[in-house]
XYZ file of C-alpha atoms in Angstrom:
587
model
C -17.077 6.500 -10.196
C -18.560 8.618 -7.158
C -21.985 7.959 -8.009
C -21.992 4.279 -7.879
C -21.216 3.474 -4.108
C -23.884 5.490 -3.428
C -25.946 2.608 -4.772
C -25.364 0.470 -1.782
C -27.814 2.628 0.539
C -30.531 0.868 -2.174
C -30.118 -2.417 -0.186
C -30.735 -0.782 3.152
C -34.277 -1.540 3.058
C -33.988 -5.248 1.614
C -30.913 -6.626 3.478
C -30.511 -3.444 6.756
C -26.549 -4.308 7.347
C -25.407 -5.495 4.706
C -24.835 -2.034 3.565
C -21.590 -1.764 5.369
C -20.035 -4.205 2.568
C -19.371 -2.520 -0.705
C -19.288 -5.537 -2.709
C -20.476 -3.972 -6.403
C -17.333 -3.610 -7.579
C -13.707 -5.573 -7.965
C -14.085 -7.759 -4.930
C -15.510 -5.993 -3.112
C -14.326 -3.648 -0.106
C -15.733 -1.743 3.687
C -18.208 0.378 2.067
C -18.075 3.217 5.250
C -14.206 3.527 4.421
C -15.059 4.829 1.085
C -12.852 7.993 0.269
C -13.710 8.801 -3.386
C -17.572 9.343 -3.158
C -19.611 10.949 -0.032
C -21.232 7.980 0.926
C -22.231 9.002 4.315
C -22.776 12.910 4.195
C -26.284 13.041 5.450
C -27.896 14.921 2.214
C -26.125 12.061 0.346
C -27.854 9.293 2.671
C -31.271 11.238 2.199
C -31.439 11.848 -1.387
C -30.377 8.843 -2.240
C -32.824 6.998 0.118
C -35.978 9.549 -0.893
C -34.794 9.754 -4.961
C -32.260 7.380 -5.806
C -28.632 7.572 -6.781
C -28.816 9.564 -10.235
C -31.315 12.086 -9.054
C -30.523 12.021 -5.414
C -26.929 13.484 -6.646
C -28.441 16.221 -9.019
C -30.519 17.505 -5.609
C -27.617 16.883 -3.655
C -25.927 19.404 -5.937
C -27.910 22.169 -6.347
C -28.570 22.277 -2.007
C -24.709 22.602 -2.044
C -25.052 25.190 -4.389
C -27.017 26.888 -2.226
C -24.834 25.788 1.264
C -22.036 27.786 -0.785
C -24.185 30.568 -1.086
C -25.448 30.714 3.116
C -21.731 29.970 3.659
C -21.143 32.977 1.863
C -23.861 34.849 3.796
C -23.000 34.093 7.274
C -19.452 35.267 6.709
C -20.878 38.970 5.846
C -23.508 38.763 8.046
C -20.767 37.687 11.141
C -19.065 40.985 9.550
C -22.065 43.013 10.089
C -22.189 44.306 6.576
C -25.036 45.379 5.026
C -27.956 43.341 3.211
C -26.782 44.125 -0.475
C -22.808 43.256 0.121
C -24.472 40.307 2.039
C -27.014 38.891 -1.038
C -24.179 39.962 -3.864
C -21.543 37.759 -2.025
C -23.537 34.839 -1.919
C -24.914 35.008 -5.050
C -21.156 35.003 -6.291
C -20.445 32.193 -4.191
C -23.311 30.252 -5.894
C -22.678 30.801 -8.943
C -18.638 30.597 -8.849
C -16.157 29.036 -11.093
C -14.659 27.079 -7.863
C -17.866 25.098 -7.918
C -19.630 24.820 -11.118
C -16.126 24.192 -12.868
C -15.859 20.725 -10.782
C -18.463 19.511 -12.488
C -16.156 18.985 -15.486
C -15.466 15.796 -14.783
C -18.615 15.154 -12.450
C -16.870 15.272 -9.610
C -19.714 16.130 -7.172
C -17.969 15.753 -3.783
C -15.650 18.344 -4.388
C -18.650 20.865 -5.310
C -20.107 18.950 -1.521
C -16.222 19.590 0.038
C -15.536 23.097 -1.515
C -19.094 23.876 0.069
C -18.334 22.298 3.247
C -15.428 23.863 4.011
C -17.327 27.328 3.597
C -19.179 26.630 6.169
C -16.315 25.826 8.337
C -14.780 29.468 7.491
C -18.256 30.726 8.366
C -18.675 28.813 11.330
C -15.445 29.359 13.109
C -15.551 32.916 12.592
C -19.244 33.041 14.051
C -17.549 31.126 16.892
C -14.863 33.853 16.970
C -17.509 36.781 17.131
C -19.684 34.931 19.454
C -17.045 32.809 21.984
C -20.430 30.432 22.997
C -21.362 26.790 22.981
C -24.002 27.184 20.158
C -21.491 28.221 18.492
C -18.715 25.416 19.112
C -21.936 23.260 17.761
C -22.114 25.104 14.832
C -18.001 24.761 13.926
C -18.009 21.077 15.168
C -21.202 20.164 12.893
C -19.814 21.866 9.730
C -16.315 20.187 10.806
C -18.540 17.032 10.582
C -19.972 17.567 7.384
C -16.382 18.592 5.714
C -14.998 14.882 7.134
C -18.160 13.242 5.447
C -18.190 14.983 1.740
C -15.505 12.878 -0.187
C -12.274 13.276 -2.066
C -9.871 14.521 0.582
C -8.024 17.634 -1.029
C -10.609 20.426 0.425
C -10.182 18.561 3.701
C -6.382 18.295 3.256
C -6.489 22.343 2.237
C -9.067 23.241 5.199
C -6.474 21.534 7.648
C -3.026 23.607 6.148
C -4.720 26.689 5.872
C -8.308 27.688 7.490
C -7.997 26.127 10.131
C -4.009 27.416 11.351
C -5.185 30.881 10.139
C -7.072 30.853 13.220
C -4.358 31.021 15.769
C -4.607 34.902 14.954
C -7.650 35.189 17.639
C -6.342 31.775 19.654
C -2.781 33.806 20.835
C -2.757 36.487 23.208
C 0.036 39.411 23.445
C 2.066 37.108 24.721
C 1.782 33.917 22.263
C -0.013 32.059 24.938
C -3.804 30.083 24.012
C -6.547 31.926 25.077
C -9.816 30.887 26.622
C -11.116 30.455 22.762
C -8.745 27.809 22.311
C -10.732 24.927 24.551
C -14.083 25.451 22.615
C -12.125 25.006 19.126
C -11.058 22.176 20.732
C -14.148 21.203 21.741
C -15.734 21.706 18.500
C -13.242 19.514 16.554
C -14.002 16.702 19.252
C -17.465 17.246 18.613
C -16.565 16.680 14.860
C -14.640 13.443 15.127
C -17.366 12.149 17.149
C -20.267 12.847 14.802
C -17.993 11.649 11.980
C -16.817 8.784 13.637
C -18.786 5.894 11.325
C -16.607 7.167 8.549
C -13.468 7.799 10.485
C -13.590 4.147 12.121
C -13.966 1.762 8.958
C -11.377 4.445 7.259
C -8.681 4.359 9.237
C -8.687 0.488 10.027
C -8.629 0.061 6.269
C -6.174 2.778 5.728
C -2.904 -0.112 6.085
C -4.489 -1.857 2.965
C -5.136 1.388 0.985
C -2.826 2.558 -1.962
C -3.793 5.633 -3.709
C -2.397 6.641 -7.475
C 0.194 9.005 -6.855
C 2.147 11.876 -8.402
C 6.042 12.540 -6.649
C 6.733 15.235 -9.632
C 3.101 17.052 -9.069
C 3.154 17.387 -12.637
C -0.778 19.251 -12.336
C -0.061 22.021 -10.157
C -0.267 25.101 -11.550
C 2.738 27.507 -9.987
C 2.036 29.689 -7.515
C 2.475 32.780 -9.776
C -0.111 31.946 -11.947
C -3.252 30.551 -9.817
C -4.532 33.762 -8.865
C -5.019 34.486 -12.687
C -7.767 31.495 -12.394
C -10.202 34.047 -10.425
C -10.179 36.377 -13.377
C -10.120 33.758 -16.627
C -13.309 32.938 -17.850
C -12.029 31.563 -21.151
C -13.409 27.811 -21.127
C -10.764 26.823 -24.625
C -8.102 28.643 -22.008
C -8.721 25.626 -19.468
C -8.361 22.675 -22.110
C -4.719 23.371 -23.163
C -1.449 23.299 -21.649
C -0.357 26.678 -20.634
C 0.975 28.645 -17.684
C 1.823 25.697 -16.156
C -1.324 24.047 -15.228
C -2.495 20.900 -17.674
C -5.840 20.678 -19.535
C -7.785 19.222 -17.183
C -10.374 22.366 -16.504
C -11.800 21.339 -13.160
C -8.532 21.511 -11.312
C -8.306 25.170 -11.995
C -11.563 27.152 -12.897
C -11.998 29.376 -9.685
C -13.962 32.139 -11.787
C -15.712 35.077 -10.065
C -14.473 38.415 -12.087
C -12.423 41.122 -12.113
C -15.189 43.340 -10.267
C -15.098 40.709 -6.748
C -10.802 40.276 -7.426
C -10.999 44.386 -7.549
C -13.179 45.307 -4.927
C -11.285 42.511 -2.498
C -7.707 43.850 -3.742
C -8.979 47.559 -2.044
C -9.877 46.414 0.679
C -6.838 44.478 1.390
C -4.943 47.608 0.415
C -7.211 49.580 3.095
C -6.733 47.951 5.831
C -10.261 48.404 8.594
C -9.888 49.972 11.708
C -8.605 48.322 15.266
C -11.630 46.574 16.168
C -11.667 44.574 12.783
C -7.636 44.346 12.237
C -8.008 40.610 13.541
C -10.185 39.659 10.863
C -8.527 41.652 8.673
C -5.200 39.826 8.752
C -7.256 36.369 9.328
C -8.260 36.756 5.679
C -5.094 38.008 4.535
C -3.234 34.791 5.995
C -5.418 32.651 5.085
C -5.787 33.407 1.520
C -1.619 33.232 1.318
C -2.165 29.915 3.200
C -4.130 28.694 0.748
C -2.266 29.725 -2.743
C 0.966 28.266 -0.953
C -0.860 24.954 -0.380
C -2.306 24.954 -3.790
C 0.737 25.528 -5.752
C 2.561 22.381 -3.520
C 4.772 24.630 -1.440
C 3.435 24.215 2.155
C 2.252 21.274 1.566
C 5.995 19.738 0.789
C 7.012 20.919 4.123
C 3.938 20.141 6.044
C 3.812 16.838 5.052
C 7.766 16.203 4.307
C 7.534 13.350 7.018
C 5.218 11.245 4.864
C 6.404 11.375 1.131
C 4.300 8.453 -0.048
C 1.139 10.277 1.414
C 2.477 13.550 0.005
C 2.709 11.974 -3.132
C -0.823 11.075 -3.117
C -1.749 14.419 -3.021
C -2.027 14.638 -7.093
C -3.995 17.479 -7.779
C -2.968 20.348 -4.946
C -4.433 22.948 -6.917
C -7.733 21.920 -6.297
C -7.164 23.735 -2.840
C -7.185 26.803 -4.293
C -11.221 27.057 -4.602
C -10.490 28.044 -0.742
C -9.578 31.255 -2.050
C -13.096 31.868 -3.316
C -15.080 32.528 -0.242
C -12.348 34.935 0.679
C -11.870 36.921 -2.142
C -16.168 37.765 -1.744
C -16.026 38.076 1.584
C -13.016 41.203 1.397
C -14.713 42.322 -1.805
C -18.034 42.328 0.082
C -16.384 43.757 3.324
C -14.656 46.814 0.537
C -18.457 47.406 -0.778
C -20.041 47.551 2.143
C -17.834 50.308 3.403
C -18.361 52.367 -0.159
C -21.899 52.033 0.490
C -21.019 53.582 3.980
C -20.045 56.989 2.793
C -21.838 60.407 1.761
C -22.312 60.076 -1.690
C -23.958 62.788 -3.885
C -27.754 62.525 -4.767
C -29.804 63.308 -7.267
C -33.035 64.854 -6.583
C -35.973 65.186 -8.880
C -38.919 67.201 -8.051
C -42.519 67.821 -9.393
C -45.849 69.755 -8.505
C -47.586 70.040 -6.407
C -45.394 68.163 -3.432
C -43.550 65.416 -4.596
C -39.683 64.774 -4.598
C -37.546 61.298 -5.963
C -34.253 61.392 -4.419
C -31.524 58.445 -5.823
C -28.452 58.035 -4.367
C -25.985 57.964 -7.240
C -23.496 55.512 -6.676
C -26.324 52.881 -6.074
C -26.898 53.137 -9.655
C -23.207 53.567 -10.835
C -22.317 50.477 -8.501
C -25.281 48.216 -9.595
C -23.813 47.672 -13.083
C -20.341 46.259 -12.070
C -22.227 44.064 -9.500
C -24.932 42.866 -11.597
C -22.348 42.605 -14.727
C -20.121 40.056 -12.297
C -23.141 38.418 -11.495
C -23.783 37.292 -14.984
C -20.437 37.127 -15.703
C -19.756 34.547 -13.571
C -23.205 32.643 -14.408
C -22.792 32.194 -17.872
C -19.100 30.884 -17.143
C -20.590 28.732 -14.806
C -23.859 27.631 -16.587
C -21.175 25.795 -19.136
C -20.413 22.759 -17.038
C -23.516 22.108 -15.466
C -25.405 19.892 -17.685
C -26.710 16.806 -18.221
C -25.728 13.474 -19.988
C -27.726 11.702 -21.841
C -27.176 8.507 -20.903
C -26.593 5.184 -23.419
C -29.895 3.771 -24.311
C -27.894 0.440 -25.103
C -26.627 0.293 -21.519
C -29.304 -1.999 -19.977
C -29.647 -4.157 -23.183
C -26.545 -5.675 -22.863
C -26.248 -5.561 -19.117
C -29.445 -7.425 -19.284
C -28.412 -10.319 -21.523
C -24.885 -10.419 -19.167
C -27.580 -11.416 -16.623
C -27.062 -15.065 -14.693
C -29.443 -16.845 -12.369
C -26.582 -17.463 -10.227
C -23.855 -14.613 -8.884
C -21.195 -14.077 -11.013
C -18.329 -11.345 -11.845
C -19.022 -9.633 -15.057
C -15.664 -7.062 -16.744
C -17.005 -4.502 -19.250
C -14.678 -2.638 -21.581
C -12.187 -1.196 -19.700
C -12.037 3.093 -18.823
C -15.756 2.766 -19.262
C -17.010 4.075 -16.453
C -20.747 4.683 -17.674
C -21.190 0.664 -17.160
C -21.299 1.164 -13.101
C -24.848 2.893 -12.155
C -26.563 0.390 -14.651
C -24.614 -2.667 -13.346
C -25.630 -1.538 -9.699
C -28.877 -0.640 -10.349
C -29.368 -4.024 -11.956
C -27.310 -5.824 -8.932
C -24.386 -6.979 -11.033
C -21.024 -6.941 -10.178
C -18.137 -5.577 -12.223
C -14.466 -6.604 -12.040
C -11.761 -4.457 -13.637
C -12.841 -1.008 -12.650
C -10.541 1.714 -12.781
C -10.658 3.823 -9.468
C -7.886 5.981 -8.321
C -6.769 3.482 -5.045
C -6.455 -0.304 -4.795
C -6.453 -2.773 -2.204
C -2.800 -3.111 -1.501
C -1.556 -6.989 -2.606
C -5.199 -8.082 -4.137
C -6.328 -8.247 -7.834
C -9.426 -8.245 -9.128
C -11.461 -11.324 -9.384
C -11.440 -13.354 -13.328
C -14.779 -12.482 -14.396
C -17.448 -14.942 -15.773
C -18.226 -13.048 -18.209
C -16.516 -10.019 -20.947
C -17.349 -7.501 -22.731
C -15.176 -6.475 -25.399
C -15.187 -3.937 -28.429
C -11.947 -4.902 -30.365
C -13.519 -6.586 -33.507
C -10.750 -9.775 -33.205
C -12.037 -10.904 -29.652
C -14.663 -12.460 -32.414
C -11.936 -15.014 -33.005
C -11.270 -16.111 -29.694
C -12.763 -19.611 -28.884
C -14.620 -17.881 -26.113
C -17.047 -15.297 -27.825
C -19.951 -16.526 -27.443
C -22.103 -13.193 -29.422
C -22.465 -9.776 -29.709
C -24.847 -7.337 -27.912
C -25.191 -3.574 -29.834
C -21.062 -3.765 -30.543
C -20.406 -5.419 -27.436
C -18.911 -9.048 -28.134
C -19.113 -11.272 -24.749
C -17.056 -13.398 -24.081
C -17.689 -16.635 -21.437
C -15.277 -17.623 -18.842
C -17.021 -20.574 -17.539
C -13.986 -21.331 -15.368
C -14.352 -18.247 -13.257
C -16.987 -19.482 -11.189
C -18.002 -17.189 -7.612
C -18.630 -19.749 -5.720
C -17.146 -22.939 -5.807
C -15.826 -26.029 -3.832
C -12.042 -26.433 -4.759
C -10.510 -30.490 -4.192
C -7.748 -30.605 -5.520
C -7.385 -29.610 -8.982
C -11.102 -30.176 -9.637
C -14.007 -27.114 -9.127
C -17.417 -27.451 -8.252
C -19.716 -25.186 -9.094
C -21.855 -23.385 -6.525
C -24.932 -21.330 -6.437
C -25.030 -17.897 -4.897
C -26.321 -14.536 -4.176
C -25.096 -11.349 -3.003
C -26.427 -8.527 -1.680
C -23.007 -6.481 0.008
C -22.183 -8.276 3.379
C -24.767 -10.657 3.156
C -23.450 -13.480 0.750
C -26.056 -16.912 0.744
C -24.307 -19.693 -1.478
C -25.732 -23.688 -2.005
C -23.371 -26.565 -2.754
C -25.282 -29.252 -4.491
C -23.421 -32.708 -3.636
C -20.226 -31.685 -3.516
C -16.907 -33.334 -2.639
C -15.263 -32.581 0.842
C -13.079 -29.363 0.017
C -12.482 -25.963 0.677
C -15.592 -23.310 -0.294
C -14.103 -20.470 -2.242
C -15.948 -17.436 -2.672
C -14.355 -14.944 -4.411
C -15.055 -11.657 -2.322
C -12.040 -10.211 -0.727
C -11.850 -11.175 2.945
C -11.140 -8.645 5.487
C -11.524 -8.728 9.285
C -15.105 -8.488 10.100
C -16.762 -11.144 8.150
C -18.078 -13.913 9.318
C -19.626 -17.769 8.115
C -22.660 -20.033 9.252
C -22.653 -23.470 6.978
C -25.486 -25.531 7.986
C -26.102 -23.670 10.982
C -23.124 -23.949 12.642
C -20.595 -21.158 12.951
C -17.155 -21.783 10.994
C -14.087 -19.974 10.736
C -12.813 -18.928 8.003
C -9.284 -19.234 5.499
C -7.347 -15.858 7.198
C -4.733 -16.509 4.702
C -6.583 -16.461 1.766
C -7.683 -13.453 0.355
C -10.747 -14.209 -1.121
C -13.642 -15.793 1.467
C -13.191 -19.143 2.217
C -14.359 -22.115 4.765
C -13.610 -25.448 4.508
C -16.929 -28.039 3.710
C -17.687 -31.330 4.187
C -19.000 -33.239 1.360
C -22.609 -33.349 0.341
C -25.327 -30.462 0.388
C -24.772 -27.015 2.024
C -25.720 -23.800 2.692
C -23.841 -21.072 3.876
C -24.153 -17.563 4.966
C -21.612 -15.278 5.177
C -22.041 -11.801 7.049
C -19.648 -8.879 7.131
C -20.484 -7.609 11.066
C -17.337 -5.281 12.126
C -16.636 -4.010 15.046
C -15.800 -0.334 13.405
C -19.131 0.580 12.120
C -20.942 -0.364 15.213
C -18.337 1.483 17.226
C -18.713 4.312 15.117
C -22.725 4.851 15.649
C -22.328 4.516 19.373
C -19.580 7.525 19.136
C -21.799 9.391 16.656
C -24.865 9.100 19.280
C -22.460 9.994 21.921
C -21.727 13.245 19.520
C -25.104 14.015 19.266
C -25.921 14.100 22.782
C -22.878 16.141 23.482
C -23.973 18.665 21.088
C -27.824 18.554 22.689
C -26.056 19.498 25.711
C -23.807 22.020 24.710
C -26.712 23.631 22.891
C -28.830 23.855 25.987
C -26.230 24.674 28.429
C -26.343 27.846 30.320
C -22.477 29.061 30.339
C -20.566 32.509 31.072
C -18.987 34.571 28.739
C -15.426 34.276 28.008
C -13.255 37.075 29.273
C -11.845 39.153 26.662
C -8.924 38.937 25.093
């Protein structure tokens, strides 16, 4: 399900615009205002482009991987700690339960949103430390890329509880915003606008959006028993139903060890000195900001204005991978300042002049650290793997195949039909995803596939394909000229917003295409620009009789408004970058 929009950047070179138009799947829908997937994170947009959707998304994976792990880095490094506090961290980070355990379910935009919104902690506290305009670039880019990596729960969890934490160094003495405030401004400005092609389409089809929702949040986990998540690296724990979380492991698997949980829990215990209490208690709040979002409890009074979105919200506990990057950097902070004191040493000496001097809690630390390291690998190493996929897939897609377009339904929960279908261009109706287009169904399809054995019976099997029976709709035509009560047939091809169809003789009558219509398409029949049915939810013009051809486009106004804004947002960020300014006054 998050693979397959990616497909549509594969008609970017064949068909340039008509990649804004999503039309692969159930109708068809704005393909920028896709929420599931990541369609239009940049790494998403290049792998894709340069490797294709299946391999473009195991790349995409392993750079977040490693954007988890620089995350990681820049937050001890923006601490001033020490190299070896700095590498363990982010090696942690890389190899955590928070995001190989994702993978469970495939679900690579969380790894890209978990990642993301690492590099917003990092970022913002570099902007803290720093207080310049590279900086506010640096926050508003990461902002960016958190907007653009899918799903919506790390986004969601960023918002309620990274992001307020950061009032700590935005209030002075007296509760009043200090000079830092304008550039966090500035750098979430800077975020909308370089965001702003997914933000657009989004929120214009955000009135016809309705999500599967949960008012009972039967999958959170209690608040009393997330924590335990850092520290479990059972993976038969994760499958059953126990201390309140259900067996769904990539909700909860936040694994990194009792050595990181340990070290972290000192140094919260210990608090720093004056010049670091700030950051201190910034990591303090925000790791209670998180576990109270991820067990449901701010986020019921945060969002108590909006139940139905609130609702939405199904799987809060999600947010607590947030707690991750925290958890390493305090343990990291904690190790750095062991490392810090006089320890003993060993010294060994030889004739004539030589002497080998080892500092012995180097070698009484390194076994912990490199014992969490592998730890939390071999945890990890369990849920990334690949699929093999069906070798039986592109048979029967293949013999599904028509000259003209048509909807095609495969068995349904089968989500393994949708890269094939869209790498072969056909287009599936009846596929589960977790929103729908408020008031529209599905189109009939042409043509089914079917396992139950007594679909052989029905008058319109037609034969069976390795155990899939198909079954023939001929009815359920794309394209078609409706007078009346008769149909006739059109031909037509589709390639996402750019739909061509040819009417061979046909009566006077209305053209009925059956692509859901939204604002932003447009029609051309025999050259000449018609308007179309904005009552009818499927595309639709009316046609005189005799031959035609028509074109339809979908051209809206959102996507085009959205690059100018994201140019504008790069230009602003050039600028900020090279601008000469004067350093805030301190607090």
């Amino acid at each position: 399900m998050v693979v397959s929009p990616n497909y549509i950047w594969t008609l970017l070179s064949r068909c340039g615009d008509c990649v804004f138009w999503n039309g692969m799947i159930n109708g068809g829908y704005p393909a920028f205002a896709e929420l599931h997937g990541a369609l239009l994170h940049p790494i998403t947009i290049l792998t894709t482009l340069l490797q294709g959707p299946i391999n473009g998304v195991k790349t995409n994976l392993i750079l977040h991987l490693a954007l988890a792990g620089f995350a990681q880095w820049w937050l001890a490094r923006s601490l001033n700690l020490s190299l070896v506090p700095r590498l363990w961290s982010a090696m942690m980070a890389v190899a955590g339960g928070h995001l190989a355990g994702r993978m469970e379910m495939g679900l690579f935009p969380l790894v890209m949103s978990t990642a993301s919104a690492s590099l917003v902690l990092a970022a913002g506290l570099d902007l803290v430390v720093k207080k310049n305009n590279r900086a506010v670039v640096g926050l508003g880019l990461c902002l960016a890329l958190l907007l653009l990596s899918g799903q919506g729960y790390l986004q969601i969890g960023t918002l309620v509880t990274l992001l307020p934490a950061f009032l700590i160094f935005l209030l002075d003495g007296r509760f009043r915003f200090n000079a830092l405030t304008g550039k966090f401004i500035l750098a979430g400005l800077l975020a909308v606008l370089l965001s702003a092609t997914f933000l657009l389409p989004f929120l214009r089809f955000y009135p016809q959006f309705v999500k599967d929702i949960d008012p009972y949040f039967s999958s959170t986990q209690p608040l009393e028993y997330l924590p335990l998540n850092l520290v479990i690296r059972d993976e038969s724990f994760f499958r059953i139903q126990t201390l309140g979380k259900q067996p769904f492991p990539y909700i909860y698997t936040n694994y990194v060890g009792w050595v990181a949980v340990a070290l972290a829990l000192g140094r919260l215990f210990h608090p720093p000195s004056s010049d670091k209490r700030r950051l201190y208690f910034y990591f303090l709040t925000a790791l209670v900001l998180v576990f109270l979002a991820a067990s449901a409890i701010s986020l019921k009074t945060v969002f108590s204005f909006a139940p139905e979105f609130l609702n939405g919200i199904r799987n809060p506990s999600l947010i607590a991978g947030l707690s991750v990057p925290l958890v390493l950097v305090l343990a990291a902070w904690a190790l750095d300042d062991l490392f810090s004191q006089p320890m003993p040493r060993l010294s060994l000496s030889w004739p004539p002049d030589y002497t080998l001097s080892v500092n012995l809690f180097w070698v009484v630390i390194a076994i912990p650290l490199v014992w969490s390291l592998k730890s939390t690998h071999d945890f990890s190493r369990f849920w990334l793997v690949t699929t093999p996929a069906g070798k039986d897939l592109p048979t029967v897609l293949q013999s599904i195949r028509t000259p003209s377009t048509q909807w095609t339904r495969m068995p349904l929960g089968e989500h393994f039909w949708q890269p094939d279908a869209a790498e072969m261009g056909l287009k599936l109706s009846g596929v589960f995803r977790p929103w729908h287009w408020k008031n529209r169904m599905s189109p009939d399809p042409y043509l089914e596939g079917a396992r139950a054995e007594e679909v052989k019976n029905f008058p319109e099997y037609t034969y069976t394909v390795d155990g899939i029976h198909l079954l023939a709709f001929p009815e359920n035509e794309y394209a078609f000229v409706k007078t009346g009560n008769r149909q006739s047939a059109c031909q037509a091809e589709a390639n996402g917003g750019h739909i061509r169809v040819t009417c061979e003789n046909n009566p006077a009558g209305q053209l009925m295409v059956m692509e859901n219509y939204f604002s932003g398409w447009v029609a051309r029949c025999n050259g000449e620009r018609l308007s179309l049915d904005q009552r009818s939810p499927w595309l639709s013009v009316w046609l005189p009789a005799g031959r035609n051809e028509c074109q339809f486009h979908y051209r809206p106004w959102d996507v085009y408004t959205g690059i100018a804004l994201n140019l504008f947002g790069v230009v602003l960020a050039v600028y900020l970058w090279r601008k000469a300014e004067r350093p805030l006054p301190p607090d």
